[in-house]
PDB file of C-alpha atoms in Angstrom:
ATOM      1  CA  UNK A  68     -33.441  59.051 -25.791  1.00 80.00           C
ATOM      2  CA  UNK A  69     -36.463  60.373 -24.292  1.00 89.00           C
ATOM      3  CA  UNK A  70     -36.740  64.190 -23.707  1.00 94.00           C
ATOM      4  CA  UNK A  71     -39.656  66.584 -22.059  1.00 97.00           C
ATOM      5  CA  UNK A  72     -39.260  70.296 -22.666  1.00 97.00           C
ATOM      6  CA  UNK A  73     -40.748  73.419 -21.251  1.00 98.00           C
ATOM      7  CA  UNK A  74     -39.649  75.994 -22.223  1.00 96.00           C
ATOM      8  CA  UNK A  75     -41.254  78.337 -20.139  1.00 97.00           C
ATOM      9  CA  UNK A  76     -39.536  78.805 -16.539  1.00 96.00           C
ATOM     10  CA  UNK A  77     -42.227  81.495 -15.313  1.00 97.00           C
ATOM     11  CA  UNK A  78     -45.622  82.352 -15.935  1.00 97.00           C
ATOM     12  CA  UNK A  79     -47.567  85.118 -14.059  1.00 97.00           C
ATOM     13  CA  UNK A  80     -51.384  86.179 -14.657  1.00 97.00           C
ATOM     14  CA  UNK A  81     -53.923  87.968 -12.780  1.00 97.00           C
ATOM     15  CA  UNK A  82     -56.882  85.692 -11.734  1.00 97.00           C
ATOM     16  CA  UNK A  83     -59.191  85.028 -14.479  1.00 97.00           C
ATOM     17  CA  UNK A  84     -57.094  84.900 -17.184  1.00 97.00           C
ATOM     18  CA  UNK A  85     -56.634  82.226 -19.595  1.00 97.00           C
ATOM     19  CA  UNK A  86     -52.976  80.277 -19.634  1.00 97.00           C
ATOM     20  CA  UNK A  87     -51.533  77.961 -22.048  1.00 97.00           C
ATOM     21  CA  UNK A  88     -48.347  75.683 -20.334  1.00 98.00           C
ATOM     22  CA  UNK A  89     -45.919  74.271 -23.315  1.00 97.00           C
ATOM     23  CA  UNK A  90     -44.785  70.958 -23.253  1.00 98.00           C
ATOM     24  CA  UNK A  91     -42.428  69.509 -26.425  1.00 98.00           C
ATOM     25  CA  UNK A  92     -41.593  66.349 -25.962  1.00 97.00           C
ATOM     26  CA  UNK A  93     -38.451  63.808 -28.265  1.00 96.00           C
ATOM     27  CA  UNK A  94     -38.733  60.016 -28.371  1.00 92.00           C
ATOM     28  CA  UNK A  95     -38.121  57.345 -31.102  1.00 90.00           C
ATOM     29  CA  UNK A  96     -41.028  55.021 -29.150  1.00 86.00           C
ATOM     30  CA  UNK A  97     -43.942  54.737 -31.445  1.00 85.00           C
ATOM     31  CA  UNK A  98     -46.132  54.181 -28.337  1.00 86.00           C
ATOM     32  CA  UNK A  99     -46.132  56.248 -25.092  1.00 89.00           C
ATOM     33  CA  UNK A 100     -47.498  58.103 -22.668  1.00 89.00           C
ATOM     34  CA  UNK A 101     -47.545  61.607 -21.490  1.00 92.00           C
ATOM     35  CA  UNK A 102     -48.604  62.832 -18.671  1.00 93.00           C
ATOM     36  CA  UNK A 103     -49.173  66.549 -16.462  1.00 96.00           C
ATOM     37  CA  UNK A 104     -48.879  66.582 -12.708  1.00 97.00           C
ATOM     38  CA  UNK A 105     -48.864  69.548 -10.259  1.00 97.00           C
ATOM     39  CA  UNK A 106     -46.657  70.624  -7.519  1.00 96.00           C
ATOM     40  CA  UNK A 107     -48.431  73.106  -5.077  1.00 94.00           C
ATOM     41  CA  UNK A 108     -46.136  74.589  -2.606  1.00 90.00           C
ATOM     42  CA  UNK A 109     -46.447  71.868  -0.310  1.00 87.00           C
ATOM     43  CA  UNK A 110     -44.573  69.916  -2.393  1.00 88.00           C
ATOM     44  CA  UNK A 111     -46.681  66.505  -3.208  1.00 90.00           C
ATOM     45  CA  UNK A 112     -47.167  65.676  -7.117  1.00 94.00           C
ATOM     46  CA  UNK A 113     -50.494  65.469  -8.013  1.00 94.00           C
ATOM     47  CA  UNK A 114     -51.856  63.841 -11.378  1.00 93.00           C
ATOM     48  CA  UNK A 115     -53.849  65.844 -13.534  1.00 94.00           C
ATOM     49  CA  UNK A 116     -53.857  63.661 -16.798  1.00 90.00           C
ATOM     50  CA  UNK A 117     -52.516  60.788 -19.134  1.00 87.00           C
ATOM     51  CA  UNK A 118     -52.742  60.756 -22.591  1.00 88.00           C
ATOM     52  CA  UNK A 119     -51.629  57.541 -24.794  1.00 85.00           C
ATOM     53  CA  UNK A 120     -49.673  58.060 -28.606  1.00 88.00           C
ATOM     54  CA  UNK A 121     -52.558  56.685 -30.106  1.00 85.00           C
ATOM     55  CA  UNK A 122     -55.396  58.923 -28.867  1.00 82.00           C
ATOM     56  CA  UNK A 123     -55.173  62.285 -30.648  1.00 80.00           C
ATOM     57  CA  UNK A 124     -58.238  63.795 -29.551  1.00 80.00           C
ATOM     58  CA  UNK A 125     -57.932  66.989 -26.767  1.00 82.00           C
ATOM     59  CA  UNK A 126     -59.701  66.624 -23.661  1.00 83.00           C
ATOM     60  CA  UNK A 127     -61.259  68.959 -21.474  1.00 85.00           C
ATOM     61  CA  UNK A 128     -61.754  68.278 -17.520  1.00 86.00           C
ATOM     62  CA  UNK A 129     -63.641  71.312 -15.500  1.00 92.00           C
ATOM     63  CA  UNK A 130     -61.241  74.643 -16.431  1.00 94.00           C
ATOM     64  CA  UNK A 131     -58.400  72.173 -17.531  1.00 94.00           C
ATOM     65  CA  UNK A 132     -57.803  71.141 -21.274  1.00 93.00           C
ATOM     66  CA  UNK A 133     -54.991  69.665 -23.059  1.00 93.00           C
ATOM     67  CA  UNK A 134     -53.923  69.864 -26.702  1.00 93.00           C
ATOM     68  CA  UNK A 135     -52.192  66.973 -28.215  1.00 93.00           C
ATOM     69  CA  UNK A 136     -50.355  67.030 -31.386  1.00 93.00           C
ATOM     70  CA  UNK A 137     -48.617  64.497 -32.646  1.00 92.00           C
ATOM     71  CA  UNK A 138     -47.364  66.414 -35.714  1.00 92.00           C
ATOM     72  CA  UNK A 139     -45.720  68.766 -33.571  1.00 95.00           C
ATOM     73  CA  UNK A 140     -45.010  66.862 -30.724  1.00 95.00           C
ATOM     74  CA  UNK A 141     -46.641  68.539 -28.209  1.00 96.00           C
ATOM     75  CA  UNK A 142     -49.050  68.129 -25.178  1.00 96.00           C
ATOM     76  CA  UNK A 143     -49.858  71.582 -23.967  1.00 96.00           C
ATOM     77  CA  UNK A 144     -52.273  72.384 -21.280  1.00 96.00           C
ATOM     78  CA  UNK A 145     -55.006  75.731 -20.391  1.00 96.00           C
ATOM     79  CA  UNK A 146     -56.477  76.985 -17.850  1.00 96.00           C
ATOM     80  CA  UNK A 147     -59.116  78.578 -18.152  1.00 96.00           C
ATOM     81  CA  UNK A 148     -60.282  81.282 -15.922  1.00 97.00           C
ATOM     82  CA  UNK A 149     -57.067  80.749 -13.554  1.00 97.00           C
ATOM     83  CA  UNK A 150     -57.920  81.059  -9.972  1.00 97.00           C
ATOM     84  CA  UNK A 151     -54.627  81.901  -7.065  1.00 96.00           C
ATOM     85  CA  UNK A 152     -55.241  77.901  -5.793  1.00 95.00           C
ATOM     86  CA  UNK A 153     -54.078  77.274  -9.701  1.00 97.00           C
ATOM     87  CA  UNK A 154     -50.514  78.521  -8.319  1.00 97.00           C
ATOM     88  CA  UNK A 155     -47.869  75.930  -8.646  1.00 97.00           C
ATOM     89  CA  UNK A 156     -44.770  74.320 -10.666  1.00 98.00           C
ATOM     90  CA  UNK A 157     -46.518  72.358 -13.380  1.00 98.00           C
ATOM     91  CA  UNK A 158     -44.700  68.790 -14.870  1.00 98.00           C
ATOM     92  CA  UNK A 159     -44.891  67.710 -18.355  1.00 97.00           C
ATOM     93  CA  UNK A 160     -44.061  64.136 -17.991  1.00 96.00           C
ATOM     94  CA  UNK A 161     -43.439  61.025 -20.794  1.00 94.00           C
ATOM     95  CA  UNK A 162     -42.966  57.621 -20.342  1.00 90.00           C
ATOM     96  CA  UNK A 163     -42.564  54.783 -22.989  1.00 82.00           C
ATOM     97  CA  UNK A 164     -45.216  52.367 -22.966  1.00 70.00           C
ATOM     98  CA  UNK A 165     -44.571  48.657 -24.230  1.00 61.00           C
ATOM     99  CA  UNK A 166     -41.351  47.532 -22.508  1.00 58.00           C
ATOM    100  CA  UNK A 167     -42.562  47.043 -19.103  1.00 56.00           C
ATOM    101  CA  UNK A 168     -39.934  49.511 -17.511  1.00 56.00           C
ATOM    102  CA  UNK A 169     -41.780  52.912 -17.542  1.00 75.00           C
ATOM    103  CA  UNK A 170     -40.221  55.662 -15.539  1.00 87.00           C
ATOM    104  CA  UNK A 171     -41.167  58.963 -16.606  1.00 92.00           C
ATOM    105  CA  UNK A 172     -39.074  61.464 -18.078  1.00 94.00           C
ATOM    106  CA  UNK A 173     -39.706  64.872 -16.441  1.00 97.00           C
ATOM    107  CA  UNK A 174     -39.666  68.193 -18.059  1.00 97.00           C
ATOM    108  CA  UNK A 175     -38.200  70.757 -15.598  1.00 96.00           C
ATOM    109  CA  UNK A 176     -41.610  72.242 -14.760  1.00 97.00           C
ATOM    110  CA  UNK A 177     -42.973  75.421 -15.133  1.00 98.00           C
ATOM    111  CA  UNK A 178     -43.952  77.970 -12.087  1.00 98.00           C
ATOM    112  CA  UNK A 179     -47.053  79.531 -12.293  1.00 98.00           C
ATOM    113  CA  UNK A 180     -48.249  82.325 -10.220  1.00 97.00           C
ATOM    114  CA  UNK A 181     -52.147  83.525 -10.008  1.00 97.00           C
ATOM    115  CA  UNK A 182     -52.410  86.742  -8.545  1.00 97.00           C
ATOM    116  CA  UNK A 183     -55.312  87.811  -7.122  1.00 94.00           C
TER     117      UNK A 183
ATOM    118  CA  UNK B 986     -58.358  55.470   0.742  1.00 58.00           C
ATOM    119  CA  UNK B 987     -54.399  55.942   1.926  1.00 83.00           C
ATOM    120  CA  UNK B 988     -51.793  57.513  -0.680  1.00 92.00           C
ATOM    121  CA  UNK B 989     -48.237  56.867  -0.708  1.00 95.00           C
ATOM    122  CA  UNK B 990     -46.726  57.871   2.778  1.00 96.00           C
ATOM    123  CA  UNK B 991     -42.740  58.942   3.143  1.00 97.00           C
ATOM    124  CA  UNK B 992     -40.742  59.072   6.471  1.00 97.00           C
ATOM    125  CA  UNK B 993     -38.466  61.133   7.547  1.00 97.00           C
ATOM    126  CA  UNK B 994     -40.729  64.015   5.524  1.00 96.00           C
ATOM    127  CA  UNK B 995     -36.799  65.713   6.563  1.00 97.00           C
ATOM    128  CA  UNK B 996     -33.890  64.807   6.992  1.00 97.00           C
ATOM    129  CA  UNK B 997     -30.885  66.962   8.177  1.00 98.00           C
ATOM    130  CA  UNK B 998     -27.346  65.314   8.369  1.00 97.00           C
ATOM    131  CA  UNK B 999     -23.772  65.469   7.821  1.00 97.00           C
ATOM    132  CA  UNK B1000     -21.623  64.475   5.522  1.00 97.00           C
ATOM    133  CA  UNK B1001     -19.922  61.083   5.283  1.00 97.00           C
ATOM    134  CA  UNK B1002     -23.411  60.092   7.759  1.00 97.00           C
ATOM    135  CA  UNK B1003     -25.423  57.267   6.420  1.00 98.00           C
ATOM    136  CA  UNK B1004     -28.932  57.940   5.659  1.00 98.00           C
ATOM    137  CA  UNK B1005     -32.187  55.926   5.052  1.00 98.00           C
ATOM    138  CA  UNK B1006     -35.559  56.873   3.771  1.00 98.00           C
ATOM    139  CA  UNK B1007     -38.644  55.089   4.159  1.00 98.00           C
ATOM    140  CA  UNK B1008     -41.553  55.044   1.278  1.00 98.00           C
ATOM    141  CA  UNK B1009     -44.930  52.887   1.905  1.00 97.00           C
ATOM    142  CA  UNK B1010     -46.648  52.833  -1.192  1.00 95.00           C
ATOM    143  CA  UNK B1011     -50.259  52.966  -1.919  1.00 93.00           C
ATOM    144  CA  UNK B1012     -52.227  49.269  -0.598  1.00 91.00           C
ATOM    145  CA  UNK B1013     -52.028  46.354  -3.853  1.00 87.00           C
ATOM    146  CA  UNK B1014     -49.748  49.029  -5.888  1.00 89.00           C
ATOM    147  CA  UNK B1015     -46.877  46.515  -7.523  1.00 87.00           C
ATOM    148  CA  UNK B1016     -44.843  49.001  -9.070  1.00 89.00           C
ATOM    149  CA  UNK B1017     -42.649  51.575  -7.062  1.00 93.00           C
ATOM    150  CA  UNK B1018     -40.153  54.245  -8.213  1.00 94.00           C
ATOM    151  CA  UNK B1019     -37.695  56.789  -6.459  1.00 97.00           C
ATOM    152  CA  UNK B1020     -37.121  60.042  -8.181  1.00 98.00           C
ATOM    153  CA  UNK B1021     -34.856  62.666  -7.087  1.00 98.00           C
ATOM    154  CA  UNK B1022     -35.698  66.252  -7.298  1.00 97.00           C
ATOM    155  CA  UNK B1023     -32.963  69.081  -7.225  1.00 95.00           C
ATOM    156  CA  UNK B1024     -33.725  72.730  -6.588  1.00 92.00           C
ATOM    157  CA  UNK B1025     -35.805  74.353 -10.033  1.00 90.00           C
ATOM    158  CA  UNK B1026     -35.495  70.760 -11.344  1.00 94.00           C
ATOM    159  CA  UNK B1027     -37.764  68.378 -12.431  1.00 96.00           C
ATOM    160  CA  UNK B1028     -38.048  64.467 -10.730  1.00 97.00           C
ATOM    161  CA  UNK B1029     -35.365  62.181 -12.043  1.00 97.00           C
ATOM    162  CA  UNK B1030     -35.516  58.221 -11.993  1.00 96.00           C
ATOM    163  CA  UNK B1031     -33.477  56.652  -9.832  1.00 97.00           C
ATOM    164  CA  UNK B1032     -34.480  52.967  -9.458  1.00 96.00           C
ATOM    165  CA  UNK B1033     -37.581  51.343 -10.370  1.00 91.00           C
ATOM    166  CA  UNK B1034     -39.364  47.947  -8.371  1.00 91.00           C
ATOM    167  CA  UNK B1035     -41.634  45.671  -9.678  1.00 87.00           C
ATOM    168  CA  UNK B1036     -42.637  43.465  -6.552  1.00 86.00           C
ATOM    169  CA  UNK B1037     -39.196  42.620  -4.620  1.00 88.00           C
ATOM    170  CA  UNK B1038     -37.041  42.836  -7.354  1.00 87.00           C
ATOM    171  CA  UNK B1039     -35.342  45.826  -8.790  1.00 86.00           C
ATOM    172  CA  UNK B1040     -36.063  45.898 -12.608  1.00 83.00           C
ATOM    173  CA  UNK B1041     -34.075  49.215 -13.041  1.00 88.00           C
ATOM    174  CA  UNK B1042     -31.941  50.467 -11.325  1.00 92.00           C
ATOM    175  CA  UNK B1043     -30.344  52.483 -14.456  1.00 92.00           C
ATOM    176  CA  UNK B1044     -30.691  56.029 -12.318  1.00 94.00           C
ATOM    177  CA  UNK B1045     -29.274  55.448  -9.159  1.00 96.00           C
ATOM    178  CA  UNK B1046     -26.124  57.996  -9.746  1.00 95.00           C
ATOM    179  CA  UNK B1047     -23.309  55.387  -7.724  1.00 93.00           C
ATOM    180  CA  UNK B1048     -22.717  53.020  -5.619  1.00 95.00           C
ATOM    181  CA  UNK B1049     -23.562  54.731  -2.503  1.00 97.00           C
ATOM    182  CA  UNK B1050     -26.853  54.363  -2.771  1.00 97.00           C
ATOM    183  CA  UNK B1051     -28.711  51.186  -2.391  1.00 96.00           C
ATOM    184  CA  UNK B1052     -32.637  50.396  -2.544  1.00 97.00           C
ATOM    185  CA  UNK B1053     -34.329  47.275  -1.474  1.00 96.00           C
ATOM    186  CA  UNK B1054     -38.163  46.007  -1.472  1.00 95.00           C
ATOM    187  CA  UNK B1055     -37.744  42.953   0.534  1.00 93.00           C
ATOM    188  CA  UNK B1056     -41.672  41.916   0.865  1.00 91.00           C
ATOM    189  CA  UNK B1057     -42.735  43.341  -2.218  1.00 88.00           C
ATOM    190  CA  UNK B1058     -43.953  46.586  -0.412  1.00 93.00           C
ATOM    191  CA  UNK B1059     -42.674  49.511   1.725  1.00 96.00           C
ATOM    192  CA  UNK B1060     -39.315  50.200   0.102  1.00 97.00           C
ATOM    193  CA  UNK B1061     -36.049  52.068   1.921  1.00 98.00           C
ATOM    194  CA  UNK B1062     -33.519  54.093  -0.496  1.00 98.00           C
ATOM    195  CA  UNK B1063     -30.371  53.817   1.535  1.00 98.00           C
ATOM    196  CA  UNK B1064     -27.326  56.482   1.312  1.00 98.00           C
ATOM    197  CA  UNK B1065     -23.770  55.844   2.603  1.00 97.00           C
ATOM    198  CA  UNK B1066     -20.864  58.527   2.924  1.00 97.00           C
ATOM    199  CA  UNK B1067     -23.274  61.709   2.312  1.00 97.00           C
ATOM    200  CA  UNK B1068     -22.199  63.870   0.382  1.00 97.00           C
ATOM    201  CA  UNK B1069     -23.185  67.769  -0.320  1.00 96.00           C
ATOM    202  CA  UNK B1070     -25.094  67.420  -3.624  1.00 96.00           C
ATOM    203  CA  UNK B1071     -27.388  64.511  -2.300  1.00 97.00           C
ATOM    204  CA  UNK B1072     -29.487  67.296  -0.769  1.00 97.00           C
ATOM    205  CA  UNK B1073     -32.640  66.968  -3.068  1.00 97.00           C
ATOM    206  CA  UNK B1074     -36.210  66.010  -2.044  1.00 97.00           C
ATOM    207  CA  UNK B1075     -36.672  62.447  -2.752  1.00 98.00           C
ATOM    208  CA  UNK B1076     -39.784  60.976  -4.030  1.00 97.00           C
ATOM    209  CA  UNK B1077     -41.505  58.106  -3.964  1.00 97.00           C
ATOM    210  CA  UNK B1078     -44.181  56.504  -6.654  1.00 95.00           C
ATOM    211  CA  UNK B1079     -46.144  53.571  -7.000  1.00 93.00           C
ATOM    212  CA  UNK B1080     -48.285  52.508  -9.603  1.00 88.00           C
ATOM    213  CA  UNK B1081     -51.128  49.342  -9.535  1.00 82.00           C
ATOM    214  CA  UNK B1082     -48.786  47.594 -12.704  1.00 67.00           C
ATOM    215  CA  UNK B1083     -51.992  47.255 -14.789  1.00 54.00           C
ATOM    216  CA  UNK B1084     -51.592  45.566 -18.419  1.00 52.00           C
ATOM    217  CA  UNK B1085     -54.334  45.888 -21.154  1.00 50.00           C
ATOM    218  CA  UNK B1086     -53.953  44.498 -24.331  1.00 50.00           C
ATOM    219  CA  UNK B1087     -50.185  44.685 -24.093  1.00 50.00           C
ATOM    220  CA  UNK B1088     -50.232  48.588 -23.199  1.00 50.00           C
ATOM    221  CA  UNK B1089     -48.878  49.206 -19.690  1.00 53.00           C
ATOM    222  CA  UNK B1090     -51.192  51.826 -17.968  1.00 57.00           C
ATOM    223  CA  UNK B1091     -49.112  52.949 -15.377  1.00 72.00           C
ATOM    224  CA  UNK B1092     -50.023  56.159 -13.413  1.00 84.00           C
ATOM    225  CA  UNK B1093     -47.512  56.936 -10.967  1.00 90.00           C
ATOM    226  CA  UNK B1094     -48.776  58.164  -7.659  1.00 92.00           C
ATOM    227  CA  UNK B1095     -46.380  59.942  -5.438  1.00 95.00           C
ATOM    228  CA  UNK B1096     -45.782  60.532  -2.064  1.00 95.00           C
ATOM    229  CA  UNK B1097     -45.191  63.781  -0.228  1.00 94.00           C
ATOM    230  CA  UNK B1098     -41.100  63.394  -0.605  1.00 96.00           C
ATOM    231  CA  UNK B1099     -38.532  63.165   1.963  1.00 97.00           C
ATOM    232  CA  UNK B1100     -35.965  66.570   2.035  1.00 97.00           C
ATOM    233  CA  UNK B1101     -32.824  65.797   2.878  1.00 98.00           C
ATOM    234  CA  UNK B1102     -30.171  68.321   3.901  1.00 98.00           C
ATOM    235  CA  UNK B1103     -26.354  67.471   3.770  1.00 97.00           C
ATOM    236  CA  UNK B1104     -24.386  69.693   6.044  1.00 96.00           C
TER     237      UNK B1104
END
């Protein structure tokens, strides 16, 4: 069975800092896909970023970056420089890839607060 | 150009009522999910459409609630006998069902989410 973790419920920095969200994630699939989205207060899931099994190499978008490792099993995500519109619950999100039938496994989110 | 839309954005009722919720997904998108989101909690699957036909409907919790896609593309989640803990926001995805090289590349794109409110 597929399974997302994050660990942390809560974050809270002062603008400008650097954060690092955890994601863990469990599946038997060789192939797959994991993905981040963010919930602002207003409730609507946004993507941020999907990353296939096969693709090891981190990626950086603006003051976003993800780390991927395989090895550990983890897809963790930084912002850098955190600004108060960064302020949201954050998804860690996996799906499988091959069999057609990809809903995505959701971990229960992390809340993180910017304050100004 | 236009995202996935959801109507009733709320939806306050009592239990035993019968409920449905509306989700027009994003213009050519094939794919379409519901996911239900509890308090704290992240989105769970509930039913999954590719075109008209359900292809999994593995999350759906019982048989009180129903989902149909009858052209192939604004989708209704139905509830009957309301009860308590089927107050949740419930969201709606599509995706455009893209295949290359035998990978699916699905990105799910979700709609603002309907609250609904069992009294």
């Amino acid at each position: 069975a597929q399974k997302v973790t994050q660990a942390q419920t809560e974050i809270s920095v002062v603008e400008k800092e650097d954060v690092t969200l955890d994601c863990v994630y469990e599946t038997r699939d060789t192939t797959y896909y994991l993905f981040w989205y963010k919930q602002p207060p207003s409730g609507e899931l946004v993507f941020l970023i999907r990353r296939n099994s096969f693709d090891e190499q981190n990626e950086i978008s603006g003051r976003y970056s993800w780390n991927f490792q395989k090895s550990t099993s983890s897809f963790n995500f930084t912002i850098t420089a955190s600004q108060v519109v960064d302020s949201a619950v954050y998804f860690c999100a996996l799906s499988e890839a091959l069999s057609g039938n990809t809903p995505l496994v959701f971990g229960k989110g992390t809340r993180l607060s910017v304050i100004a | 150009g236009a995202g996935v839309s959801q109507t009733p954005s709320n939806k306050v009722t009592e239990k035993g009522k019968y409920v449905e919720l509306r989700c027009d997904p994003i213009s050519g998108h094939t794919a379409l999910y519901w996911y239900r989101q509890s308090l704290g909690q992240g989105p769970e699957f509930l039913i999954y459409f590719q075109g008209t036909g359900a292809a999994d409907d593995s999350g759906l919790p019982n048989d009180r609630f129903f989902a149909v896609r009858p052209e192939g593309s604004v989708s209704t989640l139905k509830i009957q006998r309301t009860e308590r803990g089927d107050s949740a926001v419930y969201l709606c995805a599509s995706s455009p069902r893209r295949q290359r090289g035998g990978l699916y590349t699905d990105t799910q794109y979700f709609g603002p989410g309907t609250r609904l409110t069992v009294l």
